[in-house]
mmCIF file of C-alpha atoms in Angstrom:
data_model
loop_
_atom_site.group_PDB
_atom_site.id
_atom_site.type_symbol
_atom_site.label_atom_id
_atom_site.label_comp_id
_atom_site.label_asym_id
_atom_site.label_seq_id
_atom_site.Cartn_x
_atom_site.Cartn_y
_atom_site.Cartn_z
ATOM 1 C CA MET E 1 -96.283 172.870 13.662
ATOM 2 C CA ASN E 2 -93.344 173.020 16.050
ATOM 3 C CA GLY E 3 -90.950 175.951 16.452
ATOM 4 C CA ILE E 4 -90.557 179.540 17.365
ATOM 5 C CA ILE E 5 -91.866 182.802 16.114
ATOM 6 C CA ASN E 6 -89.986 186.043 16.690
ATOM 7 C CA VAL E 7 -92.932 188.539 17.096
ATOM 8 C CA LEU E 8 -92.613 192.328 17.103
ATOM 9 C CA LYS E 9 -95.146 193.093 19.787
ATOM 10 C CA PRO E 10 -96.861 196.397 19.171
ATOM 11 C CA PRO E 11 -97.494 198.931 22.009
ATOM 12 C CA GLY E 12 -100.991 198.721 23.446
ATOM 13 C CA MET E 13 -101.164 194.848 23.035
ATOM 14 C CA SER E 14 -100.388 192.683 26.063
ATOM 15 C CA SER E 15 -97.953 189.692 25.746
ATOM 16 C CA SER E 16 -100.772 187.356 26.582
ATOM 17 C CA GLY E 17 -102.808 189.113 23.894
ATOM 18 C CA VAL E 18 -100.107 188.187 21.264
ATOM 19 C CA VAL E 19 -100.355 184.561 22.502
ATOM 20 C CA VAL E 20 -104.158 184.535 22.110
ATOM 21 C CA PHE E 21 -103.924 186.136 18.643
ATOM 22 C CA LEU E 22 -101.437 183.438 17.466
ATOM 23 C CA LYS E 23 -103.340 180.653 19.054
ATOM 24 C CA ARG E 24 -106.401 181.575 16.941
ATOM 25 C CA LEU E 25 -104.386 182.421 13.899
ATOM 26 C CA LEU E 26 -102.553 179.093 13.856
ATOM 27 C CA ASN E 27 -105.354 177.047 15.471
ATOM 28 C CA ILE E 28 -103.082 175.436 18.008
ATOM 29 C CA LYS E 29 -103.431 174.940 21.761
ATOM 30 C CA LYS E 30 -99.851 174.596 22.959
ATOM 31 C CA ILE E 31 -98.321 177.980 22.791
ATOM 32 C CA GLY E 32 -96.627 180.562 25.020
ATOM 33 C CA HIS E 33 -94.232 183.515 25.272
ATOM 34 C CA THR E 34 -90.843 183.346 26.996
ATOM 35 C CA GLY E 35 -90.816 186.661 28.787
ATOM 36 C CA THR E 36 -93.480 189.363 29.359
ATOM 37 C CA LEU E 37 -93.321 192.730 27.800
ATOM 38 C CA ASP E 38 -95.391 195.555 29.437
ATOM 39 C CA PRO E 39 -98.519 196.419 27.405
ATOM 40 C CA GLY E 40 -97.197 199.774 26.543
ATOM 41 C CA ALA E 41 -93.866 198.466 25.390
ATOM 42 C CA ALA E 42 -92.878 197.153 21.966
ATOM 43 C CA GLY E 43 -90.372 194.764 20.610
ATOM 44 C CA VAL E 44 -89.081 191.243 20.467
ATOM 45 C CA LEU E 45 -91.515 188.642 21.959
ATOM 46 C CA VAL E 46 -90.394 185.076 21.515
ATOM 47 C CA ILE E 47 -93.295 182.671 21.053
ATOM 48 C CA CYS E 48 -92.927 178.891 21.305
ATOM 49 C CA LEU E 49 -95.268 176.495 19.534
ATOM 50 C CA ASN E 50 -96.109 172.913 20.471
ATOM 51 C CA ARG E 51 -93.016 170.787 21.300
ATOM 52 C CA ALA E 52 -90.877 174.009 21.271
ATOM 53 C CA THR E 53 -92.623 175.091 24.463
ATOM 54 C CA ARG E 54 -90.334 172.665 26.200
ATOM 55 C CA LEU E 55 -87.571 175.333 25.512
ATOM 56 C CA PHE E 56 -89.218 177.975 27.677
ATOM 57 C CA ASP E 57 -86.598 177.885 30.367
ATOM 58 C CA ILE E 58 -83.757 177.857 27.842
ATOM 59 C CA PHE E 59 -85.030 181.086 26.137
ATOM 60 C CA MET E 60 -86.199 182.815 29.304
ATOM 61 C CA ASP E 61 -82.674 182.591 30.820
ATOM 62 C CA GLU E 62 -81.114 184.548 27.939
ATOM 63 C CA GLU E 63 -79.917 188.107 28.260
ATOM 64 C CA LYS E 64 -82.237 190.860 27.061
ATOM 65 C CA GLU E 65 -81.515 194.241 25.342
ATOM 66 C CA TYR E 66 -83.677 197.356 25.518
ATOM 67 C CA ILE E 67 -83.870 200.945 24.394
ATOM 68 C CA ALA E 68 -85.679 202.976 27.051
ATOM 69 C CA GLU E 69 -86.520 206.632 27.579
ATOM 70 C CA ILE E 70 -86.307 208.188 31.033
ATOM 71 C CA LYS E 71 -88.521 211.137 31.738
ATOM 72 C CA PHE E 72 -87.656 213.220 34.776
ATOM 73 C CA GLY E 73 -90.090 215.431 36.730
ATOM 74 C CA ILE E 74 -92.832 212.901 37.754
ATOM 75 C CA SER E 75 -93.163 209.524 39.394
ATOM 76 C CA THR E 76 -96.185 207.138 39.115
ATOM 77 C CA ASP E 77 -97.443 204.120 40.891
ATOM 78 C CA THR E 78 -96.677 201.987 37.801
ATOM 79 C CA GLN E 79 -93.286 203.590 37.117
ATOM 80 C CA ASP E 80 -94.324 204.447 33.645
ATOM 81 C CA LEU E 81 -96.747 206.900 31.942
ATOM 82 C CA TYR E 82 -99.794 204.735 32.415
ATOM 83 C CA GLY E 83 -100.167 205.101 36.168
ATOM 84 C CA TYR E 84 -101.238 207.681 38.685
ATOM 85 C CA ILE E 85 -98.861 210.470 39.460
ATOM 86 C CA THR E 86 -97.349 210.011 42.934
ATOM 87 C CA GLY E 87 -94.755 212.749 42.896
ATOM 88 C CA SER E 88 -93.515 215.687 40.838
ATOM 89 C CA SER E 89 -90.663 218.148 40.586
ATOM 90 C CA GLU E 90 -89.631 221.174 38.605
ATOM 91 C CA ALA E 91 -85.992 220.193 38.756
ATOM 92 C CA ILE E 92 -84.105 219.674 35.508
ATOM 93 C CA ALA E 93 -81.787 216.635 35.124
ATOM 94 C CA GLY E 94 -78.469 217.204 33.415
ATOM 95 C CA GLU E 95 -76.693 214.841 31.088
ATOM 96 C CA ASN E 96 -73.598 214.844 33.378
ATOM 97 C CA GLN E 97 -75.773 213.846 36.351
ATOM 98 C CA LEU E 98 -77.078 210.893 34.334
ATOM 99 C CA LEU E 99 -73.705 209.875 33.044
ATOM 100 C CA ASP E 100 -72.200 209.942 36.612
ATOM 101 C CA ILE E 101 -74.950 207.837 38.104
ATOM 102 C CA LEU E 102 -75.288 205.103 35.415
ATOM 103 C CA PRO E 103 -72.153 203.145 36.387
ATOM 104 C CA LYS E 104 -73.711 202.629 39.869
ATOM 105 C CA PHE E 105 -76.480 200.575 38.248
ATOM 106 C CA THR E 106 -74.278 198.101 36.412
ATOM 107 C CA GLY E 107 -73.352 194.669 37.635
ATOM 108 C CA GLU E 108 -75.590 192.783 40.096
ATOM 109 C CA ILE E 109 -78.155 195.017 41.692
ATOM 110 C CA GLU E 110 -81.253 194.605 43.871
ATOM 111 C CA GLN E 111 -84.652 195.553 42.608
ATOM 112 C CA ILE E 112 -88.012 195.708 44.359
ATOM 113 C CA THR E 113 -90.615 194.084 42.129
ATOM 114 C CA PRO E 114 -93.223 196.675 41.058
ATOM 115 C CA ILE E 115 -96.740 196.085 42.355
ATOM 116 C CA TYR E 116 -98.111 196.438 38.887
ATOM 117 C CA SER E 117 -96.384 193.488 37.393
ATOM 118 C CA ALA E 118 -97.040 189.913 36.375
ATOM 119 C CA ALA E 119 -95.046 188.538 39.317
ATOM 120 C CA LYS E 120 -97.281 186.372 41.571
ATOM 121 C CA GLN E 121 -98.246 186.298 45.226
ATOM 122 C CA GLN E 122 -100.126 183.221 46.341
ATOM 123 C CA GLY E 123 -100.597 182.287 42.698
ATOM 124 C CA LYS E 124 -102.127 185.623 41.682
ATOM 125 C CA PRO E 125 -100.450 188.364 39.542
ATOM 126 C CA LEU E 126 -99.452 191.375 41.642
ATOM 127 C CA TYR E 127 -101.259 193.864 39.286
ATOM 128 C CA SER E 128 -104.511 191.981 39.956
ATOM 129 C CA LEU E 129 -104.017 192.311 43.761
ATOM 130 C CA ALA E 130 -102.970 195.936 43.367
ATOM 131 C CA ARG E 131 -106.084 196.823 41.400
ATOM 132 C CA GLN E 132 -108.170 195.358 44.255
ATOM 133 C CA GLY E 133 -106.356 197.398 46.819
ATOM 134 C CA LEU E 134 -105.046 194.295 48.585
ATOM 135 C CA ASP E 135 -101.850 194.258 50.630
ATOM 136 C CA ILE E 136 -98.780 193.210 48.650
ATOM 137 C CA ARG E 137 -95.602 191.836 50.247
ATOM 138 C CA GLU E 138 -92.479 193.630 49.191
ATOM 139 C CA LYS E 139 -90.413 191.348 46.849
ATOM 140 C CA LYS E 140 -86.788 191.876 46.267
ATOM 141 C CA ARG E 141 -84.686 190.197 43.654
ATOM 142 C CA LEU E 142 -81.120 190.376 42.377
ATOM 143 C CA VAL E 143 -80.706 191.101 38.654
ATOM 144 C CA THR E 144 -77.629 191.777 36.611
ATOM 145 C CA ILE E 145 -77.188 194.816 34.394
ATOM 146 C CA SER E 146 -74.347 193.952 32.087
ATOM 147 C CA GLY E 147 -74.377 197.394 30.447
ATOM 148 C CA ILE E 148 -76.057 200.765 30.308
ATOM 149 C CA GLU E 149 -75.253 203.154 27.420
ATOM 150 C CA TYR E 150 -76.340 206.784 27.330
ATOM 151 C CA LEU E 151 -77.730 207.447 23.859
ATOM 152 C CA GLY E 152 -78.662 211.067 24.050
ATOM 153 C CA LYS E 153 -81.261 213.665 24.940
ATOM 154 C CA THR E 154 -84.618 213.344 23.324
ATOM 155 C CA GLY E 155 -86.523 216.322 24.745
ATOM 156 C CA HIS E 156 -87.090 218.426 27.804
ATOM 157 C CA ASN E 157 -85.942 216.315 30.747
ATOM 158 C CA ARG E 158 -85.979 213.279 28.639
ATOM 159 C CA PHE E 159 -83.031 210.919 27.821
ATOM 160 C CA LEU E 160 -82.525 207.673 25.877
ATOM 161 C CA LEU E 161 -80.678 204.716 27.352
ATOM 162 C CA SER E 162 -79.616 201.264 25.967
ATOM 163 C CA VAL E 163 -79.681 198.492 28.527
ATOM 164 C CA LYS E 164 -78.430 194.926 28.541
ATOM 165 C CA CYS E 165 -79.706 192.861 31.385
ATOM 166 C CA SER E 166 -80.532 189.430 32.874
ATOM 167 C CA LYS E 167 -83.908 187.888 32.852
ATOM 168 C CA GLY E 168 -86.296 189.252 35.543
ATOM 169 C CA THR E 169 -85.087 192.790 35.250
ATOM 170 C CA TYR E 170 -87.759 195.487 35.342
ATOM 171 C CA ILE E 171 -86.576 198.419 33.218
ATOM 172 C CA ARG E 172 -89.213 200.687 34.599
ATOM 173 C CA THR E 173 -87.966 199.951 38.097
ATOM 174 C CA LEU E 174 -84.403 200.657 36.958
ATOM 175 C CA ILE E 175 -85.558 204.012 35.494
ATOM 176 C CA SER E 176 -87.409 204.862 38.761
ATOM 177 C CA ASP E 177 -84.371 203.939 40.806
ATOM 178 C CA ILE E 178 -82.112 206.100 38.653
ATOM 179 C CA GLY E 179 -84.278 209.142 39.270
ATOM 180 C CA GLU E 180 -84.354 208.378 42.984
ATOM 181 C CA LYS E 181 -80.587 208.170 43.078
ATOM 182 C CA ILE E 182 -80.309 211.495 41.362
ATOM 183 C CA GLY E 183 -82.999 213.056 43.500
ATOM 184 C CA ILE E 184 -85.539 213.822 40.780
ATOM 185 C CA PRO E 185 -88.664 211.615 40.339
ATOM 186 C CA SER E 186 -88.607 209.720 37.030
ATOM 187 C CA VAL E 187 -90.709 207.368 34.884
ATOM 188 C CA MET E 188 -90.137 205.148 31.903
ATOM 189 C CA SER E 189 -91.740 206.958 28.984
ATOM 190 C CA PHE E 190 -90.790 204.451 26.171
ATOM 191 C CA LEU E 191 -89.491 200.918 26.028
ATOM 192 C CA LEU E 192 -88.375 198.837 23.006
ATOM 193 C CA ARG E 193 -86.951 195.330 23.433
ATOM 194 C CA THR E 194 -84.350 195.040 20.674
ATOM 195 C CA LYS E 195 -82.979 191.554 21.513
ATOM 196 C CA SER E 196 -83.926 188.445 23.515
ATOM 197 C CA GLY E 197 -81.172 185.895 23.527
ATOM 198 C CA GLU E 198 -80.420 185.155 19.787
ATOM 199 C CA PHE E 199 -83.671 186.811 18.672
ATOM 200 C CA TYR E 200 -83.277 190.254 17.130
ATOM 201 C CA LEU E 201 -85.651 193.133 16.347
ATOM 202 C CA ASP E 202 -84.790 193.351 12.689
ATOM 203 C CA LYS E 203 -85.826 189.693 12.250
ATOM 204 C CA ALA E 204 -89.151 189.990 14.108
ATOM 205 C CA TYR E 205 -92.591 189.756 12.397
ATOM 206 C CA THR E 206 -95.273 192.295 12.942
ATOM 207 C CA ILE E 207 -98.812 191.298 13.625
ATOM 208 C CA ASP E 208 -99.893 192.441 10.183
ATOM 209 C CA GLU E 209 -97.094 190.458 8.515
ATOM 210 C CA LEU E 210 -98.142 187.270 10.310
ATOM 211 C CA LYS E 211 -101.762 187.906 9.227
ATOM 212 C CA GLY E 212 -100.541 188.211 5.657
ATOM 213 C CA LEU E 213 -98.460 185.117 5.748
ATOM 214 C CA ALA E 214 -101.399 183.150 7.228
ATOM 215 C CA SER E 215 -103.781 184.414 4.479
ATOM 216 C CA GLU E 216 -101.266 183.287 1.873
ATOM 217 C CA LYS E 217 -100.853 179.926 3.690
ATOM 218 C CA ARG E 218 -97.124 180.728 4.203
ATOM 219 C CA ILE E 219 -97.142 181.128 8.019
ATOM 220 C CA GLN E 220 -94.447 178.418 8.135
ATOM 221 C CA ASP E 221 -92.003 180.942 6.690
ATOM 222 C CA ALA E 222 -92.133 182.730 10.058
ATOM 223 C CA VAL E 223 -91.503 179.598 12.182
ATOM 224 C CA ILE E 224 -87.954 178.849 13.209
ATOM 225 C CA LYS E 225 -87.153 175.295 13.657
ATOM 226 C CA PRO E 226 -86.083 174.403 17.278
ATOM 227 C CA GLU E 227 -82.631 173.202 16.076
ATOM 228 C CA ASP E 228 -82.155 176.450 14.195
ATOM 229 C CA ALA E 229 -82.940 178.552 17.268
ATOM 230 C CA LEU E 230 -80.294 176.731 19.300
ATOM 231 C CA LEU E 231 -77.242 177.350 17.069
ATOM 232 C CA LYS E 232 -75.179 178.471 20.069
ATOM 233 C CA PHE E 233 -75.084 174.804 21.043
ATOM 234 C CA ARG E 234 -72.737 172.510 19.101
ATOM 235 C CA ALA E 235 -74.314 169.813 17.060
ATOM 236 C CA VAL E 236 -73.345 166.141 17.567
ATOM 237 C CA ASN E 237 -74.487 162.996 15.787
ATOM 238 C CA VAL E 238 -75.388 159.593 17.322
ATOM 239 C CA THR E 239 -76.206 156.298 15.848
ATOM 240 C CA LYS E 240 -79.740 154.850 15.703
ATOM 241 C CA SER E 241 -79.085 152.476 18.609
ATOM 242 C CA GLU E 242 -77.669 155.329 20.621
ATOM 243 C CA ALA E 243 -80.657 157.552 19.738
ATOM 244 C CA ALA E 244 -83.028 154.792 20.950
ATOM 245 C CA LYS E 245 -81.368 154.674 24.300
ATOM 246 C CA LEU E 246 -81.341 158.509 24.635
ATOM 247 C CA LYS E 247 -85.082 158.608 23.744
ATOM 248 C CA ASN E 248 -85.724 156.123 26.605
ATOM 249 C CA GLY E 249 -84.012 158.396 29.065
ATOM 250 C CA CYS E 250 -80.800 156.410 29.245
ATOM 251 C CA THR E 251 -77.246 157.863 29.324
ATOM 252 C CA ILE E 252 -74.861 156.751 26.734
ATOM 253 C CA VAL E 253 -71.141 156.728 26.662
ATOM 254 C CA PHE E 254 -69.811 159.657 24.619
ATOM 255 C CA SER E 255 -66.075 160.142 24.489
ATOM 256 C CA GLY E 256 -64.207 163.239 23.665
ATOM 257 C CA TYR E 257 -65.530 165.615 26.250
ATOM 258 C CA THR E 258 -63.375 166.766 29.166
ATOM 259 C CA GLU E 259 -65.688 169.500 30.324
ATOM 260 C CA SER E 260 -69.440 169.845 30.657
ATOM 261 C CA GLU E 261 -71.202 170.926 27.525
ATOM 262 C CA ARG E 262 -74.751 171.314 26.279
ATOM 263 C CA VAL E 263 -75.243 170.005 22.702
ATOM 264 C CA ARG E 264 -77.799 169.581 20.023
ATOM 265 C CA VAL E 265 -78.229 165.877 19.255
ATOM 266 C CA PHE E 266 -78.979 164.630 15.753
ATOM 267 C CA CYS E 267 -79.489 161.116 14.222
ATOM 268 C CA ASP E 268 -79.524 160.719 10.485
ATOM 269 C CA GLY E 269 -80.334 164.310 10.104
ATOM 270 C CA SER E 270 -83.239 164.298 12.492
ATOM 271 C CA PHE E 271 -83.081 166.625 15.564
ATOM 272 C CA LEU E 272 -83.610 164.694 18.841
ATOM 273 C CA GLY E 273 -83.200 167.396 21.355
ATOM 274 C CA LEU E 274 -80.816 169.054 23.744
ATOM 275 C CA ALA E 275 -78.350 166.945 25.780
ATOM 276 C CA ASP E 276 -75.728 167.438 28.531
ATOM 277 C CA ALA E 277 -72.379 165.870 27.895
ATOM 278 C CA VAL E 278 -70.639 165.315 31.221
ATOM 279 C CA ASP E 279 -67.509 163.262 31.926
ATOM 280 C CA GLY E 280 -67.815 161.279 28.679
ATOM 281 C CA ASN E 281 -71.507 160.645 29.071
ATOM 282 C CA LEU E 282 -74.506 162.015 27.123
ATOM 283 C CA LYS E 283 -78.072 162.422 28.350
ATOM 284 C CA ILE E 284 -81.093 164.100 26.736
ATOM 285 C CA ILE E 285 -82.469 166.875 28.915
ATOM 286 C CA ILE E 286 -85.159 168.203 26.511
ATOM 287 C CA HIS E 287 -86.739 165.782 23.979
ATOM 288 C CA LEU E 288 -87.807 167.617 20.900
ATOM 289 C CA GLY E 289 -87.863 164.884 18.145
ATOM 290 C CA GLU E 290 -90.258 162.157 17.073
ATOM 291 C CA VAL E 291 -92.878 162.689 19.792
ATOM 292 C CA GLU E 292 -96.587 162.994 18.859
ATOM 293 C CA ASP E 293 -98.272 166.253 19.923
ATOM 294 C CA ASN E 294 -101.537 165.947 21.777
#
């Protein structure tokens, strides 16, 4: 079984927990997700199976979209509702304050990686070090927020936002930074990932749906073929002799390209993998076809 499953991760289940669940359900060893969602968050979690795990980097680089709620009045050490309160205020945030400040958080911005995160220091997750009370070096990273849309007020001192961002963006840190900029402590009180690359929430399978498909021996219905998950790349066909060269790591002459382009390569209807076409040459960068799984 090779391919991708678009899972709707439920709140309360960790991303690694989803991987463990599917590993047991499908009885496979080679499996992983392409971008952690906080345990309390829900939404799209892209899971790669067997040979499709070679596409991790491709999918992780994709833009993500979220719906997040910002709650003003408190701050926590985890920047969400699951941590210890580190600050509080009776101040009331106004819609106009929020609307005025949001444009300052679009484009390329700098974030400090939260100490309760899966980012690593000397090979260990920061959340593990934080729980042990060990010193954590401040880590800064540049991320890109391509858009923030104000969706409305949801309650007392609570507002809903839609965020489009690059990989590596911490939405709870963004929420915390927005509150700091306004001058009122804030936390992320809700998070839903609605899109990851070309994977959408309305096409995601719940845990119960996957259990049902497995019990009916129809789990393959939920598995997207690698070539169908990469439709943004143009398809090209090669001959059998050219395919043999590509499989052996060779570059072949491929005319008709004046600019660099990444393409899906097929031979007689069989998907070989992703290749880079540069200056009239074609070379496979990720092999996905006709390779035995261990």
